[in-house]
Structure formats: C-alpha cells, structure tokens
Amino acid sequence: MKLLVTGGAGFIGSHFIRHILRKYPGDSVVNLDKLTYAGNLENLRDVEGDSRYRFVRGDICDGAAVREAMRGVDAVLNFAAESHVDRSILGADEFLKTDVLGTFTLLEAARELGISRCVQISTDEVYGSIERGAAKESAPLRPSNPYSASKAGADLLVSAYWTTHRLPVLITRSSNNFGPNQYPEKLIPLFITHALEDRPLPLYGDGKNVRDWLYVRDNCAAIDLVLHAGVPGEVYNVGGGTEVENIVLTRQILRLLGKPESLIQPVKDRPGHDRRYALDCHKIRALGWKPAHEFGAALAETVRWYQEHEAWWRPIKSGEFKAYYARQYASGA
Ligand code: NAD
Ligand code: DAU
C-alpha cells in the first residue's frame, strides 16, 4: 500500500510512520507536514534514509500541495492538527484553519482523486466531559474547548462525506496518548522534563481530573487495524483502559524520577476543563485490538526516554516552548 500520512512529523504521526515501515516491507509513506512548532524531523531521523519514505513540507489547507502529495496513494491518514487545548484557549484561529478547513481540503482532494480509504485521527475530547460511564461512538458530540470543537467539526464533515459522497472514510477517537517524542507542552512530558529541571509542576485546579492513558504504540496498532479492517463510514473509539487522576499520575512521575512532591504547584484551573474522559471500546475490541502495554511499565519506559534524550527536549524547551509558556502564565496563574 502507498500511504499519505499528514502531520507525520508530530508525536503520534511519527510513531505511526515507523510502525508502518517496520511492519509492512511492501508499503511506502509520503509524509505531508507543515512543520509547525510541533513538527520535528528529529522524530523520524531513523527512517529518513528509507527509500520507501518521502517527506514533503506543506500545509493541509493548501489544495494544490495536498493534491500533489495525494496523487497515486491508496490511503490517506490525517494526523495533522493543532493539538494542544491550552493553546486553543489562548487563540483558536489556527485550530479552525488546520483542524476544520485542512480536513475539508483533504476530503475534497480525496474525493476528486478517488482515494479508496481515508482515516481521520480524532479524539475522545469530542464527546466532552463524561461524568459517569463511558461514551459509545454514537454518543452526542459535546466539545468543551476550541480545540475539541474544531476536532468535532472535522468529524462531522468527515461523516458527511461518507453520507453524501460515499467517500470511504473511517474515524478513530483515541484517549490521551503518551510516550517518547511528545512535545513537552502536554502533561506527561511537561512534568517529566520540569521535574528533571527541578522546576515546579503546574497542576490545574484540584488535580482530580481524570484521563484515560494510552501508550502511543498501542494507538498506532489500533489505527493500523482500522485502516486495514475497519468498516467505511464507521467511528472507532480507542481507549487505554487506564483512568488516572492527574494528581496520582504526577506523584507517580515524581516517584519514578526520585524527585520530591514539594515540586507540585497547584495553579488556577484551565477554563472549561473537562473533568473526565472515558470511552466504550467494544467496537475496536471486536475487531481484535486491545492495548499490549501495561500502563506502569510504559510510563516508566517513557520517563527513561526523556531522561536519556535531553538532546531532543532541551532545545525545544529553550526555543518556541519558552515563549508559549511565558504567554500561558502571563496572567500570573
Ligand atoms: P502534534 O501536535 O504532536 O503533531 C501535529 C503535527 O501536525 C505536527 O507535525 C505539525 O507540524 C503538523 N501540522 C499542524 N498543522 C498542519 C498543517 N496545517 N498542515 C500540515 N501539517 C500540520 O499532535 P499529536 O499529539 O501527534 O496528535 C496527532 C493527531 O492525533 C491530532 O489530530 C490530534 O488531534 C489527535 N489526537 C491526539 C491525542 C494525544 O493525546 N496526543 C489523542 C487523541 C487524538
Ligand atoms: O484526550 C485526548 C486529548 O488529550 C488529545 O485530543 C489532545 O490533543 C491532547 O493534548 C490531550 O488533551 P488534554 O487536555 O487531556 O491533555 P494535556 O496533556 O494538556 O492535559 C492532561 C490533563 O492534565 C488535563 O486534565 C489538564 C492537566 N494539566 C495539563 C497541563 C499541560 C495540568 O494539570 N497541568 C498542565 O500544565
């Protein structure tokens, strides 16, 4: 198969490209990525010499660039997005452009070029906060923040292209991913790297919000399965099955690093902060997927990766991240 992966220089996309190239010797991948602050070609250094891999710098909102990259491919997987909730609260323009208009641009090109499989990488955040139980794929979309609203908008468009045009689309909605190469604005890599620098860990609100953590390689296996065995027009939830309160996770990270709990600094809550996400994953499990990595072991491995890869995260934290973080805390939270 020849795949177009968008956003492949980011966290999950880069793991997915590596997963495909390792597992399918006959496959090739075109990676279309704009290289925003979150895109990092270091994430793919080990595959850049592989003749089955080609990188194209481009914006998924640019119809001409998209058509050029999409020509001749069998399947499209859209990972490209603005992905950080706190940034969407500071300013949502880029979220609407990339997450909604970019998805629309991909759908139009895929329709025109007759692509036979399009996978949209979505998120559990589109269901909004789930106080009790777990959201099925048929649950209403109730996004709480500009990021999740943009992703929900994209999901609705994708589904409409199935209903109206019979474009063979599939959607995966996964829970919070973690693992190596995640940009250090997100909770786990932020807290690991801050703790390594002996900086305070800004824990929002009462620290009791719950996320369901999924190791990134398990998500890649699920996306692979949906690509090959999913039913067009369908949505698949992908949850790690590990619900943890932020405060519990923070203590776990500090323990793994041998750092004191006095580093925890409660700060004012994120506006519109979803209390809990939870997914009903019967559908993807019926296809034959379940997480292969135990949470505690995967977290320990992730902590070790950041300890051993300062050369990856230190330049990020002293570059673009620094300006973002200063903006985030300009109000003195
Ligand atoms: P990321 O922020 O690490 O990477 C995003 C990538 O998209 C970057 O390489 C960036 O350069 C690229 N990009 C952004 N705008 C672009 C544009 N206009 N054109 C082309 N490329 C562009 O994101 P991630 O955490 O790897 O998430 C990947 C996808 O998975 C996103 O769609 C996100 O919504 C979804 N998702 C993420 C998580 C998670 O926990 N990280 C969970 C569920 C779903
Ligand atoms: O649920 C899937 C989503 O997970 C993805 O769609 C998003 O792309 C991804 O960013 C992530 O969103 P969250 O908002 O859940 O992840 P984040 O790492 O930003 O925050 C996780 C939890 O930790 C959340 O309850 C907010 C809290 N938090 C986060 C940061 C960055 C803090 O307490 N302090 C922080 O500094």
GROMACS .gro file of C-alpha atoms in nm, residues 38-160:
model
  123
   38ALA     CA    1   0.506   2.074   1.698
   39GLY     CA    2   0.656   1.919   1.385
   40ASN     CA    3   1.009   1.788   1.431
   41LEU     CA    4   1.205   1.594   1.170
   42GLU     CA    5   1.428   1.463   1.451
   43ASN     CA    6   1.134   1.234   1.532
   44LEU     CA    7   1.198   1.050   1.204
   45ARG     CA    8   1.580   1.061   1.172
   46ASP     CA    9   1.596   0.680   1.177
   47VAL     CA   10   1.369   0.639   0.872
   48GLU     CA   11   1.470   0.936   0.657
   49GLY     CA   12   1.713   0.723   0.455
   50ASP     CA   13   1.449   0.457   0.381
   51SER     CA   14   1.366   0.462   0.008
   52ARG     CA   15   1.001   0.384   0.093
   53TYR     CA   16   0.968   0.713   0.287
   54ARG     CA   17   0.933   1.064   0.143
   55PHE     CA   18   0.888   1.390   0.334
   56VAL     CA   19   0.702   1.682   0.177
   57ARG     CA   20   0.678   2.012   0.359
   58GLY     CA   21   0.329   2.151   0.304
   59ASP     CA   22   0.006   2.273   0.458
   60ILE     CA   23  -0.309   2.057   0.451
   61CYS     CA   24  -0.505   2.378   0.386
   62ASP     CA   25  -0.320   2.422   0.054
   63GLY     CA   26  -0.530   2.236  -0.205
   64ALA     CA   27  -0.257   2.225  -0.470
   65ALA     CA   28   0.005   2.087  -0.229
   66VAL     CA   29  -0.244   1.832  -0.098
   67ARG     CA   30  -0.339   1.707  -0.448
   68GLU     CA   31   0.026   1.682  -0.546
   69ALA     CA   32   0.110   1.474  -0.236
   70MET     CA   33  -0.205   1.261  -0.264
   71ARG     CA   34  -0.170   1.161  -0.628
   72GLY     CA   35  -0.121   0.785  -0.662
   73VAL     CA   36  -0.174   0.691  -0.297
   74ASP     CA   37  -0.410   0.415  -0.181
   75ALA     CA   38  -0.497   0.560   0.158
   76VAL     CA   39  -0.480   0.887   0.349
   77LEU     CA   40  -0.437   0.916   0.726
   78ASN     CA   41  -0.491   1.264   0.868
   79PHE     CA   42  -0.291   1.322   1.186
   80ALA     CA   43  -0.222   1.690   1.108
   81ALA     CA   44  -0.380   1.920   1.363
   82GLU     CA   45  -0.324   2.190   1.614
   83SER     CA   46  -0.345   1.961   1.914
   84HIS     CA   47  -0.298   2.147   2.242
   85VAL     CA   48  -0.605   2.257   2.440
   86ASP     CA   49  -0.429   2.538   2.632
   87ARG     CA   50  -0.306   2.694   2.307
   88SER     CA   51  -0.662   2.684   2.167
   89ILE     CA   52  -0.773   2.883   2.471
   90LEU     CA   53  -0.502   3.145   2.409
   91GLY     CA   54  -0.607   3.172   2.041
   92ALA     CA   55  -0.818   2.944   1.822
   93ASP     CA   56  -0.755   3.073   1.466
   94GLU     CA   57  -0.502   2.808   1.366
   95PHE     CA   58  -0.721   2.535   1.515
   96LEU     CA   59  -1.012   2.626   1.292
   97LYS     CA   60  -0.788   2.661   0.988
   98THR     CA   61  -0.595   2.335   1.022
   99ASP     CA   62  -0.836   2.110   1.207
  100VAL     CA   63  -1.152   2.207   1.014
  101LEU     CA   64  -1.051   2.370   0.684
  102GLY     CA   65  -0.748   2.144   0.647
  103THR     CA   66  -0.965   1.835   0.689
  104PHE     CA   67  -1.212   1.976   0.436
  105THR     CA   68  -0.927   2.032   0.187
  106LEU     CA   69  -0.813   1.671   0.230
  107LEU     CA   70  -1.166   1.537   0.186
  108GLU     CA   71  -1.219   1.733  -0.136
  109ALA     CA   72  -0.888   1.614  -0.281
  110ALA     CA   73  -0.959   1.254  -0.179
  111ARG     CA   74  -1.298   1.269  -0.349
  112GLU     CA   75  -1.150   1.414  -0.666
  113LEU     CA   76  -0.866   1.158  -0.678
  114GLY     CA   77  -1.088   0.860  -0.586
  115ILE     CA   78  -0.890   0.759  -0.276
  116SER     CA   79  -1.011   0.424  -0.150
  117ARG     CA   80  -0.953   0.470   0.225
  118CYS     CA   81  -0.933   0.787   0.439
  119VAL     CA   82  -0.869   0.764   0.813
  120GLN     CA   83  -0.935   1.070   1.028
  121ILE     CA   84  -0.743   1.071   1.357
  122SER     CA   85  -0.982   1.222   1.610
  123THR     CA   86  -1.007   1.235   1.986
  124ASP     CA   87  -1.218   1.133   2.286
  125GLU     CA   88  -1.244   1.506   2.367
  126VAL     CA   89  -1.522   1.548   2.109
  127TYR     CA   90  -1.767   1.378   2.350
  128GLY     CA   91  -1.693   1.637   2.618
  129SER     CA   92  -1.669   1.557   2.987
  130ILE     CA   93  -1.810   1.215   3.082
  131GLU     CA   94  -1.909   1.229   3.448
  132ARG     CA   95  -2.028   0.866   3.465
  133GLY     CA   96  -1.998   0.558   3.243
  134ALA     CA   97  -1.826   0.564   2.906
  135ALA     CA   98  -1.905   0.725   2.568
  136LYS     CA   99  -2.002   0.496   2.282
  137GLU     CA  100  -1.925   0.604   1.924
  138SER     CA  101  -2.292   0.702   1.885
  139ALA     CA  102  -2.283   0.944   2.182
  140PRO     CA  103  -2.358   1.309   2.105
  141LEU     CA  104  -2.061   1.538   2.041
  142ARG     CA  105  -2.036   1.797   2.320
  143PRO     CA  106  -1.692   1.956   2.288
  144SER     CA  107  -1.594   2.199   2.565
  145ASN     CA  108  -1.296   2.393   2.428
  146PRO     CA  109  -1.194   2.542   2.092
  147TYR     CA  110  -0.957   2.251   2.019
  148SER     CA  111  -1.219   1.982   2.073
  149ALA     CA  112  -1.483   2.190   1.894
  150SER     CA  113  -1.254   2.210   1.589
  151LYS     CA  114  -1.194   1.835   1.600
  152ALA     CA  115  -1.569   1.772   1.635
  153GLY     CA  116  -1.631   2.000   1.335
  154ALA     CA  117  -1.383   1.792   1.135
  155ASP     CA  118  -1.551   1.467   1.245
  156LEU     CA  119  -1.891   1.593   1.132
  157LEU     CA  120  -1.751   1.691   0.792
  158VAL     CA  121  -1.581   1.353   0.753
  159SER     CA  122  -1.906   1.172   0.833
  160ALA     CA  123  -2.096   1.396   0.591
   0.00000   0.00000   0.00000
